[in-house]
Coordinates of C-alpha atoms and ligand atoms in Angstrom, one line a residue:
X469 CA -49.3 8.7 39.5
X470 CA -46.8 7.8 36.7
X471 CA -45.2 4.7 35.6
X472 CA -41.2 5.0 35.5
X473 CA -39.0 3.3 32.9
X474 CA -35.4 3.7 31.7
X475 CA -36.4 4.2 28.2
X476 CA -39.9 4.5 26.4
X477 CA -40.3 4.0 22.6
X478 CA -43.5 4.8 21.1
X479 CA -44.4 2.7 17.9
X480 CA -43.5 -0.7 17.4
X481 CA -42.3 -0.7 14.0
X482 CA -39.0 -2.1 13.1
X483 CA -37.0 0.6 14.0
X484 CA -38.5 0.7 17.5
X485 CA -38.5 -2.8 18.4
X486 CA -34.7 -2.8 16.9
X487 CA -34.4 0.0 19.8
X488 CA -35.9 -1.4 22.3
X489 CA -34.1 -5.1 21.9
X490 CA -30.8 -3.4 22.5
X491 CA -31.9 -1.4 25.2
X492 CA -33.1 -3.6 27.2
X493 CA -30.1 -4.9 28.0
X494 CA -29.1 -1.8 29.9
X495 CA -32.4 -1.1 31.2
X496 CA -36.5 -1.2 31.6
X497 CA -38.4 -0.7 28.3
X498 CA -41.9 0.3 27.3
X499 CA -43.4 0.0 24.2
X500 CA -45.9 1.9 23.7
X501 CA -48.2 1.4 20.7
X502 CA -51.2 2.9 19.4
X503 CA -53.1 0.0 18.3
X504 CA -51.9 -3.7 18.3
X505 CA -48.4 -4.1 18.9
X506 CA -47.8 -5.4 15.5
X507 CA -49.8 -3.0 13.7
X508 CA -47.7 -0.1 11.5
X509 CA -46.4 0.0 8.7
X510 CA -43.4 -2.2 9.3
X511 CA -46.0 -4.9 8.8
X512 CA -46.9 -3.9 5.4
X513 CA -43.9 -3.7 3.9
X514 CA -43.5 -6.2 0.9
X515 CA -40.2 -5.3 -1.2
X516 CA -37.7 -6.3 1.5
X517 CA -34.5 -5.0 3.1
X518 CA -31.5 -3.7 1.2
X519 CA -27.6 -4.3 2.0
X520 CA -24.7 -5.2 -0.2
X521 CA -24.6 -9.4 0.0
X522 CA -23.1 -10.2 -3.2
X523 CA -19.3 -10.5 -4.5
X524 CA -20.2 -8.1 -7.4
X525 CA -21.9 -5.5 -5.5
X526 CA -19.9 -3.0 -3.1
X527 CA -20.8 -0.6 -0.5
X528 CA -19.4 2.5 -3.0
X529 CA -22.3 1.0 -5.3
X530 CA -25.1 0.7 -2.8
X531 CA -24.4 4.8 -1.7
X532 CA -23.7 6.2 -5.3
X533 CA -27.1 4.9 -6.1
X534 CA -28.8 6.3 -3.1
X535 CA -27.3 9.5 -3.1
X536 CA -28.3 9.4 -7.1
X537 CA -31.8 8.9 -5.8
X538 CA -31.4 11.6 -3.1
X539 CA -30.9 14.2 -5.5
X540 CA -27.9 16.1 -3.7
X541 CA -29.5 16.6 -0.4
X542 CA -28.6 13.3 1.2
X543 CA -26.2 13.7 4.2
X544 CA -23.0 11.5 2.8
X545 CA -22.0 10.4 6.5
X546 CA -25.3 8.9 7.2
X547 CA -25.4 7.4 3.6
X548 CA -22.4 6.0 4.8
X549 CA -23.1 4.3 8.4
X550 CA -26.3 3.0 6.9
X551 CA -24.8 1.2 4.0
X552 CA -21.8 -0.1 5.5
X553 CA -23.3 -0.8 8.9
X554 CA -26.3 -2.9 7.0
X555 CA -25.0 -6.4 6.5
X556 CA -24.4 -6.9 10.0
X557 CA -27.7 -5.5 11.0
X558 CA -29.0 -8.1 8.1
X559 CA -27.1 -10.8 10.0
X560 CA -28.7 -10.1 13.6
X561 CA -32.1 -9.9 12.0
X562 CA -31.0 -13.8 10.9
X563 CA -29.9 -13.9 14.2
X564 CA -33.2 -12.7 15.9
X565 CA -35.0 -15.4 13.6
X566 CA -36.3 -13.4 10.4
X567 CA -36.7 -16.4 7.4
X568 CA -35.8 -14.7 4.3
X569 CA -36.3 -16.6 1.2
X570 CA -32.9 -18.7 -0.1
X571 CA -31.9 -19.6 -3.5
X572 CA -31.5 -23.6 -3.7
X573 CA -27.6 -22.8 -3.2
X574 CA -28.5 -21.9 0.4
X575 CA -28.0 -17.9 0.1
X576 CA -30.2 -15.1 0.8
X577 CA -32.0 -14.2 -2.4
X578 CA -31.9 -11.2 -3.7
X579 CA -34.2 -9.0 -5.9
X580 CA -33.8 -5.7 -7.3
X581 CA -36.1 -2.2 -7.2
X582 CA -36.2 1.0 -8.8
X583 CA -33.0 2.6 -8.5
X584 CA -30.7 0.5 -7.4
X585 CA -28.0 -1.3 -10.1
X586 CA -27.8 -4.3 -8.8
X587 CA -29.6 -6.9 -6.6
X588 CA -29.0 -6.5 -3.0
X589 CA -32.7 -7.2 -1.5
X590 CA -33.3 -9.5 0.7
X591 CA -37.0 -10.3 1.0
X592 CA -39.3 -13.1 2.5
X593 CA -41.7 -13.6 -0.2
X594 CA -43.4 -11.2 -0.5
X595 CA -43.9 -10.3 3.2
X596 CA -40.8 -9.0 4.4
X597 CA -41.8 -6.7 7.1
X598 CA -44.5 -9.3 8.4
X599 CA -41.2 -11.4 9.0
X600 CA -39.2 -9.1 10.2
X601 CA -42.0 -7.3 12.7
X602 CA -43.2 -11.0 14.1
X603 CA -39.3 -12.2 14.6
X604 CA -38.3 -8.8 16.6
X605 CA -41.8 -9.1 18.5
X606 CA -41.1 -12.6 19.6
X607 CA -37.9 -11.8 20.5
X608 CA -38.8 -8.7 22.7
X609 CA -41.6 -10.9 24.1
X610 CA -38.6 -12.9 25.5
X611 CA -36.9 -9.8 26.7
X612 CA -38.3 -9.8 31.0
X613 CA -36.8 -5.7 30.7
X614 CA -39.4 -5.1 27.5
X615 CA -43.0 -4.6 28.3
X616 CA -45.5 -3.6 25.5
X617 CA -48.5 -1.4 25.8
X618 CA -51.2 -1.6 23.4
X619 CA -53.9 0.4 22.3
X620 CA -52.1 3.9 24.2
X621 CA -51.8 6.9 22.3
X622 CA -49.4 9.5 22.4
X623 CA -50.6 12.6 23.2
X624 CA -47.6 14.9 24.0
X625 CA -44.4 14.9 24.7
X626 CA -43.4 15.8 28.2
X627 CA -40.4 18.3 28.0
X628 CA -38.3 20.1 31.0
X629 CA -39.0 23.6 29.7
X630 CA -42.9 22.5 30.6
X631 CA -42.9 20.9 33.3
X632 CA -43.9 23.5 35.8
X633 CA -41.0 23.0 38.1
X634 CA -38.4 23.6 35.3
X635 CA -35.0 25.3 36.9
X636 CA -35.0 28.1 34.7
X637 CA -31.3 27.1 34.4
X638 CA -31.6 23.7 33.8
X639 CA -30.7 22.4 30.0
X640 CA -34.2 21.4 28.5
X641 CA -34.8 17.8 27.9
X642 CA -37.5 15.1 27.4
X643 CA -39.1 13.3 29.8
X644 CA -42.0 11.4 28.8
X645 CA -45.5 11.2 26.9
X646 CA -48.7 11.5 27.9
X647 CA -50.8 8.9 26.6
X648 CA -54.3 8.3 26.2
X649 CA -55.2 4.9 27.7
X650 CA -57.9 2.4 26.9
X651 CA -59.7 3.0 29.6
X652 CA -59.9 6.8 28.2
X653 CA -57.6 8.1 31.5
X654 CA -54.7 9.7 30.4
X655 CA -51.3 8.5 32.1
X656 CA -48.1 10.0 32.3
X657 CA -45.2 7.6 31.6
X658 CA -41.9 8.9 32.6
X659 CA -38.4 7.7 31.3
X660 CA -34.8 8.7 30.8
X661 CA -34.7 8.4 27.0
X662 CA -37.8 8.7 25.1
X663 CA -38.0 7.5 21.2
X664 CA -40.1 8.6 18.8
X665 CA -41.1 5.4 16.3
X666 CA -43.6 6.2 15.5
X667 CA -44.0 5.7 11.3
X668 CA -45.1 8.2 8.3
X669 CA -47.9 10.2 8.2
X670 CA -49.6 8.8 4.6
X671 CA -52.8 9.2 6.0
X672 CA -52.6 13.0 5.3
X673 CA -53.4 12.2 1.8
X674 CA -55.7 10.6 0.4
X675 CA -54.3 7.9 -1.6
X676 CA -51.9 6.3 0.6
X677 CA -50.4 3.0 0.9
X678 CA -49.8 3.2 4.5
X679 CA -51.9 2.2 7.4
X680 CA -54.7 3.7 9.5
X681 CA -51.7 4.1 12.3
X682 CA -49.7 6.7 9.9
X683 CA -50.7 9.9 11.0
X684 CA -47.6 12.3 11.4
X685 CA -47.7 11.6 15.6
X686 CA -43.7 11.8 16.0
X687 CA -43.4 14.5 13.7
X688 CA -46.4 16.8 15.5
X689 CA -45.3 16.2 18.8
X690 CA -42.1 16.4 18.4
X691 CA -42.8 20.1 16.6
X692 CA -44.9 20.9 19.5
X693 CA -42.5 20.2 21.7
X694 CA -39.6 22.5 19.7
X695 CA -37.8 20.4 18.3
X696 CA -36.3 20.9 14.5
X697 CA -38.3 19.1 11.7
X698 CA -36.4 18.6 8.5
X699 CA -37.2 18.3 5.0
X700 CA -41.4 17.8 5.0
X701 CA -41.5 18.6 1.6
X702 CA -40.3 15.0 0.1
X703 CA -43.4 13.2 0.6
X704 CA -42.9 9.7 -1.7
X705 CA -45.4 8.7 -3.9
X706 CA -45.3 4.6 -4.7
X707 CA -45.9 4.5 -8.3
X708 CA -48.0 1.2 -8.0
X709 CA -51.1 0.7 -5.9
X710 CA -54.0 -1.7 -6.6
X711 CA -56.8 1.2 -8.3
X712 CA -59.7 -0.9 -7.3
X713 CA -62.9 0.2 -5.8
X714 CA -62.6 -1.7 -2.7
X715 CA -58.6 -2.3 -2.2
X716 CA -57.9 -0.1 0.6
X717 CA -54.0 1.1 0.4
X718 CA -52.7 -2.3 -1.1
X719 CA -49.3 -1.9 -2.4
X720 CA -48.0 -3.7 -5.5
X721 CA -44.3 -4.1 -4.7
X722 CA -41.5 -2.1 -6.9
X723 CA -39.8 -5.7 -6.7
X724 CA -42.8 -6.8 -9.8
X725 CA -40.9 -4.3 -11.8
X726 CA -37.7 -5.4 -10.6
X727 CA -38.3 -9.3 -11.5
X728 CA -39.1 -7.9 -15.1
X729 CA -42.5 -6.3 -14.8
X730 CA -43.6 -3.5 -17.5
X731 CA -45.6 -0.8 -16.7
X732 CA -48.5 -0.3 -19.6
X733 CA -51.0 2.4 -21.3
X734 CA -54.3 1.1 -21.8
X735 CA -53.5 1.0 -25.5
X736 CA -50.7 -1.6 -24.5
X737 CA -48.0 1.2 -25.0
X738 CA -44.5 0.0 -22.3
X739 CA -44.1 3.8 -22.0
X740 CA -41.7 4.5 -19.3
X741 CA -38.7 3.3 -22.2
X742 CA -39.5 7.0 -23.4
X743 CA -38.8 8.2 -19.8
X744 CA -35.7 7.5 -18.1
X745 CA -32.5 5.4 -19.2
X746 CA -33.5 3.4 -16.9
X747 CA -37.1 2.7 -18.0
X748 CA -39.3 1.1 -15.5
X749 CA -36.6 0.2 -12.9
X750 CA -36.3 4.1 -12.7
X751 CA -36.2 5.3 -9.0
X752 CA -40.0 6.6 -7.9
X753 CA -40.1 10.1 -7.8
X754 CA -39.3 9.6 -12.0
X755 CA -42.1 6.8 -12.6
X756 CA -45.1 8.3 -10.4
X757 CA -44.4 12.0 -11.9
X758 CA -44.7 10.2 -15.5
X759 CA -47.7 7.9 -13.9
X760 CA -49.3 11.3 -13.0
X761 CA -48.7 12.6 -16.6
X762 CA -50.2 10.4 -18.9
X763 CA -53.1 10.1 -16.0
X764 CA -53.6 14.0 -16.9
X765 CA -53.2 13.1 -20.6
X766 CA -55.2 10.7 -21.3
X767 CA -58.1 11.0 -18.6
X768 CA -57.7 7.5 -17.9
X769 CA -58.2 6.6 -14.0
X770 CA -54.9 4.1 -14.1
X771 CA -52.2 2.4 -15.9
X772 CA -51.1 -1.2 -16.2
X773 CA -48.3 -3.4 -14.6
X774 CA -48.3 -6.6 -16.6
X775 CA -46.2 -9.8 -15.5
X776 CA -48.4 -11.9 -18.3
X777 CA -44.5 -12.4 -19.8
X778 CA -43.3 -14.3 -16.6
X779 CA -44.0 -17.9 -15.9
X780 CA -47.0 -18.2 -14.0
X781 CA -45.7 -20.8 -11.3
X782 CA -43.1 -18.1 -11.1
X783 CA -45.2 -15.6 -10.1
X784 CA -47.7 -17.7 -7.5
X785 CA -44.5 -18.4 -6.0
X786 CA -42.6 -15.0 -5.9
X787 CA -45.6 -13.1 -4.9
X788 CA -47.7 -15.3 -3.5
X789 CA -49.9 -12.6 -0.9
X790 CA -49.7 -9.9 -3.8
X791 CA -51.2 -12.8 -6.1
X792 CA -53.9 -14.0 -3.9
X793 CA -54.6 -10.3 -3.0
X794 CA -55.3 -9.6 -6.9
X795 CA -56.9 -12.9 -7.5
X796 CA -59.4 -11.6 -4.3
X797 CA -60.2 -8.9 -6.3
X798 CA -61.0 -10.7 -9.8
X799 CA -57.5 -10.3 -11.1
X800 CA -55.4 -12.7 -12.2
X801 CA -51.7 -11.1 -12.5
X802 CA -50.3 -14.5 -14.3
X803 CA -53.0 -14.1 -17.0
X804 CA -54.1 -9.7 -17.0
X805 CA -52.2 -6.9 -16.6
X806 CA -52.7 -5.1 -12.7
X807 CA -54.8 -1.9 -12.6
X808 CA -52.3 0.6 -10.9
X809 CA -52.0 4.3 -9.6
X810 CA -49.6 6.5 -7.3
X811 CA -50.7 6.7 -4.1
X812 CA -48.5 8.4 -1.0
X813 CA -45.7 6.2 0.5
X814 CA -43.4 7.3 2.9
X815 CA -42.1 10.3 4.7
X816 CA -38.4 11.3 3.4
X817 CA -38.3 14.1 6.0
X818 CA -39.1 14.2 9.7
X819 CA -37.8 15.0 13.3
X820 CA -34.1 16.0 12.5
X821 CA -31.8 13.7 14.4
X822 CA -28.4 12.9 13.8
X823 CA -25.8 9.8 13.3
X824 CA -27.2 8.3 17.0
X825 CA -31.1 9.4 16.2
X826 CA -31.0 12.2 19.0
X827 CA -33.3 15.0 18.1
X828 CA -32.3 18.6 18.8
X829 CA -34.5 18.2 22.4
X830 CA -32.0 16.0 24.8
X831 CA -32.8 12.8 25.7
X832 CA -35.4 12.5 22.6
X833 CA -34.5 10.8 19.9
X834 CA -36.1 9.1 16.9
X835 CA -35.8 6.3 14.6
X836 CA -37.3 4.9 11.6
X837 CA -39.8 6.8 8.9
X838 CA -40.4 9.4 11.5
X839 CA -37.2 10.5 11.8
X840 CA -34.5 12.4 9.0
X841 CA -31.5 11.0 9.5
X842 CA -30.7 12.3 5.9
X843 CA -30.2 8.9 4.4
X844 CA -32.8 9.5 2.1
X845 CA -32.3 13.3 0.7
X846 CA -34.7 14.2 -1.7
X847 CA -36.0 11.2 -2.5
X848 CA -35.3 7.7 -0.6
X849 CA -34.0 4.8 -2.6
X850 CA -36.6 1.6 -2.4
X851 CA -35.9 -0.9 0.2
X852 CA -33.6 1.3 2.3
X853 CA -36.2 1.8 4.8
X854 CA -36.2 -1.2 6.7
X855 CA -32.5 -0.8 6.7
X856 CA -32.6 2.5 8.1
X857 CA -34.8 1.3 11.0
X858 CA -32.3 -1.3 12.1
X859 CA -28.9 0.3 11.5
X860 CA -30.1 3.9 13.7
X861 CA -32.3 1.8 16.0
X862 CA -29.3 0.0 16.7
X863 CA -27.1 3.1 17.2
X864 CA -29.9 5.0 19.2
X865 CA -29.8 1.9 21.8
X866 CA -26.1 2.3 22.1
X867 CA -26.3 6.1 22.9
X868 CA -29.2 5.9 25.1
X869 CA -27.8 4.0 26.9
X870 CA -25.1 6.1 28.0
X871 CA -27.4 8.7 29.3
X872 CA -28.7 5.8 32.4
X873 CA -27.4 8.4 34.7
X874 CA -30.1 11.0 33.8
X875 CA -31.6 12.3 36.8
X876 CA -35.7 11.4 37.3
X877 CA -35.9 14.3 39.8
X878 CA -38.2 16.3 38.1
X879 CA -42.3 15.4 38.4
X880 CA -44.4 17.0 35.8
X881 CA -48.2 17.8 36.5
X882 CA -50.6 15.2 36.1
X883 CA -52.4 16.2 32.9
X884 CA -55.0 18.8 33.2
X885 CA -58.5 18.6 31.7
X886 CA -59.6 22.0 32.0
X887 CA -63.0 22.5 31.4
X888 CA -63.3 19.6 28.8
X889 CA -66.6 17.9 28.0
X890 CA -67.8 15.0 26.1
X891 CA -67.8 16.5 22.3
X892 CA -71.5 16.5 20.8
X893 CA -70.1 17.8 17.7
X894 CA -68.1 14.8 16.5
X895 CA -69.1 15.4 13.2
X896 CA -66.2 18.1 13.2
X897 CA -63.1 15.5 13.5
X898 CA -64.9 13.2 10.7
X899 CA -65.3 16.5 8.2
X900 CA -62.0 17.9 8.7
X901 CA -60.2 14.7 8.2
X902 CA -61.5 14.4 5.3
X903 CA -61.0 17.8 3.5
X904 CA -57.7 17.9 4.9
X905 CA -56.3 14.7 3.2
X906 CA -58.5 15.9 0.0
X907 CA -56.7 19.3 -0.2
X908 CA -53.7 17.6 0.4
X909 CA -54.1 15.3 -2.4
X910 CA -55.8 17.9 -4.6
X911 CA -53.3 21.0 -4.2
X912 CA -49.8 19.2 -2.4
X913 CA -49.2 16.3 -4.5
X914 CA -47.1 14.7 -7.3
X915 CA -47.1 18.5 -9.2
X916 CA -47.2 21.5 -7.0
X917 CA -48.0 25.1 -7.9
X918 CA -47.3 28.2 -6.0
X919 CA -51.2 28.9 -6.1
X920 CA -52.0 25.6 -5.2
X921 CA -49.6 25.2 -2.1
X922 CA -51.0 28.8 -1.0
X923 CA -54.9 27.8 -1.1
X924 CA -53.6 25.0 1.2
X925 CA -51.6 26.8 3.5
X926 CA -54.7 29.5 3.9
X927 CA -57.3 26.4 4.4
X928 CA -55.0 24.3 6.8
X929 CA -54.6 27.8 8.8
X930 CA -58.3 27.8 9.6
X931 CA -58.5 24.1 10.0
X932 CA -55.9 24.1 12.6
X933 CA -57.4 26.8 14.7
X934 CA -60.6 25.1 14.1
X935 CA -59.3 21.8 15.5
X936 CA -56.8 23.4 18.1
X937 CA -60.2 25.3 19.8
X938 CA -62.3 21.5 19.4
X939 CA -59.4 19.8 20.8
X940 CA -59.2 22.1 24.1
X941 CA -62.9 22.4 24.6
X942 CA -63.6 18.5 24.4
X943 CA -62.1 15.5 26.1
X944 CA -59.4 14.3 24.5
X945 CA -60.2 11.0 21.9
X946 CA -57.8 9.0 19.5
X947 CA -59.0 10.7 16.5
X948 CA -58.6 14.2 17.9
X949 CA -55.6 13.6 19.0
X950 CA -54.9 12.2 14.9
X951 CA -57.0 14.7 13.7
X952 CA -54.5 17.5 15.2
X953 CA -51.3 15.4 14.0
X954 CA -52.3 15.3 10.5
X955 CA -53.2 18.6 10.6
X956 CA -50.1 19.6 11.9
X957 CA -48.0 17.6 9.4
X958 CA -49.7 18.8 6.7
X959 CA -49.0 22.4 7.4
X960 CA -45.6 21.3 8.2
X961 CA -45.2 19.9 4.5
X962 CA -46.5 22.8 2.8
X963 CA -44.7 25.6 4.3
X964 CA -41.6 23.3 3.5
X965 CA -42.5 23.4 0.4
X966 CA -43.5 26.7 0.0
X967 CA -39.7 27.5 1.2
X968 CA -38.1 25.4 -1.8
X969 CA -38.1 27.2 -4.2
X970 CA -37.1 24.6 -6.8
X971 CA -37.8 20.9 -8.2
X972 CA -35.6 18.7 -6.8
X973 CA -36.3 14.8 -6.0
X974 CA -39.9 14.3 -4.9
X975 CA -40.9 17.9 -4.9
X976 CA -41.9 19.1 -8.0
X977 CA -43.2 22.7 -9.2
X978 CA -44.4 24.1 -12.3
X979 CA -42.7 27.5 -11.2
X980 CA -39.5 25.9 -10.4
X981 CA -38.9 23.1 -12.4
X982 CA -34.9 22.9 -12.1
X983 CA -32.6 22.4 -10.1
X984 CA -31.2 25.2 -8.1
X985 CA -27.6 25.0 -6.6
X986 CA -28.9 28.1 -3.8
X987 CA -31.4 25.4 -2.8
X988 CA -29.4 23.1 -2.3
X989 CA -30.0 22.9 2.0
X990 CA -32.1 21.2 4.0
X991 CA -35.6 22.8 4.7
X992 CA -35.4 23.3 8.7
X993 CA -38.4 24.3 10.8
X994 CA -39.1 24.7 14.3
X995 CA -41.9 25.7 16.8
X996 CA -43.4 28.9 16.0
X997 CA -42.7 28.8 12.2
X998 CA -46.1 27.7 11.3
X999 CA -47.4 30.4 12.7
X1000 CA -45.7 32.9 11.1
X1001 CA -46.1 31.7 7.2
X1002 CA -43.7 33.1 5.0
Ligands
LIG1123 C1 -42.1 -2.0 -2.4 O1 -42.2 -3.2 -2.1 O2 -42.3 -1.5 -3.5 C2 -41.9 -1.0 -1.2 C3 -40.6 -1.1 -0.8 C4 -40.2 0.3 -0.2 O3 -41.0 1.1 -0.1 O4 -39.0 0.4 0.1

């Protein structure tokens, strides 16, 4: 038995739920999620949503200053869809019922981050992916084509060349997931056009910013599946998180920094003006690296973000959840200086897709963090990520839906347990996840090393094999099926960069540290390359 839809999008972040809005006018939609609908990292995202809004900014502004932050590997033509495509994606968001914040002239506000040279962020408060996530739910709520499936995880994608009653002739293409459902049966769901949506894989470290939910899925499956990953290396570190014993991955928006916020020593020292032109509006990959420095230096655990400057009722007002967060946790931003440290971000690289978000497998395609689209290069500019989610979610739509006439003539086996058991060694998935996201933070971080990346690459080899032998011996669960993704991703980033050999954007190596023009390519890795490391 399988259920049968037009399209299937799995995640419900903004750039799936961006997807499935248009879609559904041209057909059924599931949406498939892995915990509550609302739950990814969408949701979490504070800064806001950048597009060119003002008479003295201009689109040839807005994509010199992300290709400046993409280091020379940003693909121009995407730069350039995104950017100009934005304000009318901005508008429909308006449109769809998203309440940004308004200056008392009755315009969209706008704030600035690192990197960019003017202000062209639209934000809502200091929640502007809550907004944006609750408007595009209740709208596909209202959608009778969009139906939403919580608490179902992707397992694997369901291709042609698997099925067992491929046509050895036959082009490959995707048709389906497997999922894991709640009632611990695994389903097959079939569809024309599947989309992968399903976020960044920060869990892989650490230190992350991101949610429980971010754990590479899209990216594994999809590289299980063959199709080409791009660019794993440029993993972003946010410069700021709350370093506080008991703040789980709360993020202290670049937008402090870009409504005047310093960033400190503990001596009082505003030492980013030593850094970069730009001091503390510098784009990330320039603040965390000099975070991470003076870290090193000094010994100390964090540095400072102080605001004390501002006006309080300011402050309360602009940042009012960031604010009552801090104040939770004994800290009064209007009054101390915030306890900050890097912690990982977001995913520059992914499933390679391109202008429309179809992968290099036909009829998959993917949107949002887990997909490159090459928007972001080397290093993604703040705020362009909810952007990217609704300008190639929007696009995706449009060319799925031109593939309606895809045949659904093919029915794949019902998934096969083998000889699994219930595990009585679960004590396996809880220790691996945790050295894996420990080497990761320990030897693929801020600074890489040659040595470093290597002792990673040889312990994620064992960890893998370790995990792939658990995860066909025992019935399948949500954290081995996470357990395998991260582990998966994480290889994926190291042999990526193993393969660049330079410093360029977010990667950086003490070999390497220039730029080199002969690197100056995408890193590109399909199935089978893990396997043989270089
Ligand atoms: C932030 O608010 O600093 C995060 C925005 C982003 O990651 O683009």
């Amino acid at each position: 038995m399988s259920q049968n839809f037009d399209f299937l999008v799995i995640g419900g972040g903004v750039g799936g739920l961006s997807f499935a809005l248009k879609a559904a006018r041209h057909g059924t939609v599931a949406v498939v999620t892995k915990r509550a609908r609302n739950e990814g990292a969408t949701r979490y995202a504070q800064g806001g949503i950048a597009a060119v809004q003002s008479a003295d900014d201009s689109f040839e502004e807005h994509i010199e200053d992300t290709l400046t932050a993409g280091a020379g590997l940003c693909r121009r033509e995407a730069v350039e869809v995104c950017v100009r495509e934005g304000p009318e994606r901005l508008r429909e968001l308006v449109a769809c019922g998203v309440q940004f914040t308004h200056r008392p002239d009755g315009s969209i506000d706008l704030t600035r981050e690192g990197g960019h040279k003017k202000r062209r962020i639209a934000h809502a408060a200091d929640l502007t992916g809550a907004e944006i996530e609750r408007a595009l739910i209740a709208s596909c709520e209202a959608s009778p084509n969009i139906t939403f499936f919580p608490e179902c995880t992707a397992v694997e994608l369901i291709t042609l060349e698997k099925a067992a009653r491929a046509s050895l002739h036959a082009q490959n293409r995707c048709l389906g997931a497997y999922f894991l459902m709640p009632t611990g049966e695994i389903e097959t769901f079939l569809a024309k056009v599947t989309v992968l949506a399903t976020g960044g894989a920060g869990k892989v470290y650490l230190y992350t910013s991101n949610p429980d939910t971010a754990t590479g899925d899209g990216v594994a499956m999809a590289y299980r599946a063959g199709a080409r990953i791009a660019n794993m290396e440029f993993y972003q570190f946010h410069p700021t998180c709350l370093y506080h014993p008991h703040a789980k991955s709360f993020l202290i928006s670049e937008s402090l920094r870009g409504e005047g916020g310093i960033l400190r020593l503990k001596s009082g020292e505003a030492f980013m003006k030593r850094c970069h032109p730009m001091a503390d509006l510098a784009p990330r990959d320039v603040v965390a690296r000099a975070i991470d420095s003076e870290l090193k230096r000094s010994g100390e655990p964090c540095v400072f973000l102080d605001m004390t400057h501002l006006a309080p009722a300011y402050l309360i007002e602009r940042f009012p959840h960031i604010y009552a967060t801090c104040k939770s946790f004994g800290i009064d931003l209007t009054r101390q200086p915030i306890p900050v440290v890097p912690a990982a971000h977001y995913q520059c690289g992914g499933v390679d897709v391109d202008l429309d978000g179809q992968t290099t497998i036909p009829n998959l395609f993917a949107v949002g963090e887990c997909a490159c689209t090459g928007l972001h290069g080397a290093n993604r500019l703040a705020s362009n990520s909810l952007l990217e989610g609704t300008v190639f979610g929007h696009r995706a739509a449009l060319r799925a839906s031109t593939l309606l006439d895809t045949p659904m003539d093919v029915v794949p086996p019902v998934w096969d347990p083998g000889e699994a058991v219930p595990s009585d060694e679960s004590v396996l998935v809880s220790h691996n996840w945790e050295e894996i996201r420990r080497l990761m933070w320990n030897y693929v971080g801020i600074v890489r090393t040659d040595k470093r990346l290597r002792r990673a690459e040889r312990r994620l080899a064992m960890l893998r094999e370790e995990i792939r032998e658990y995860y066909w011996r025992y019935n399948v669960t949500r954290d081995v099926v996470e357990l395998r993704n991260i582990a998966d991703t994480a290889m994926l980033i190291v042999e990526s960069a193993l393969r660049r050999r330079e410093s360029r954007g977010l990667h950086y190596t003490l070999e390497h540290p220039d730029k080199s023009e002969a690197c100056r390519h995408d890193t590109l890795l399909t199935r089978g390359d893990l396997e043989r490391p270089l």
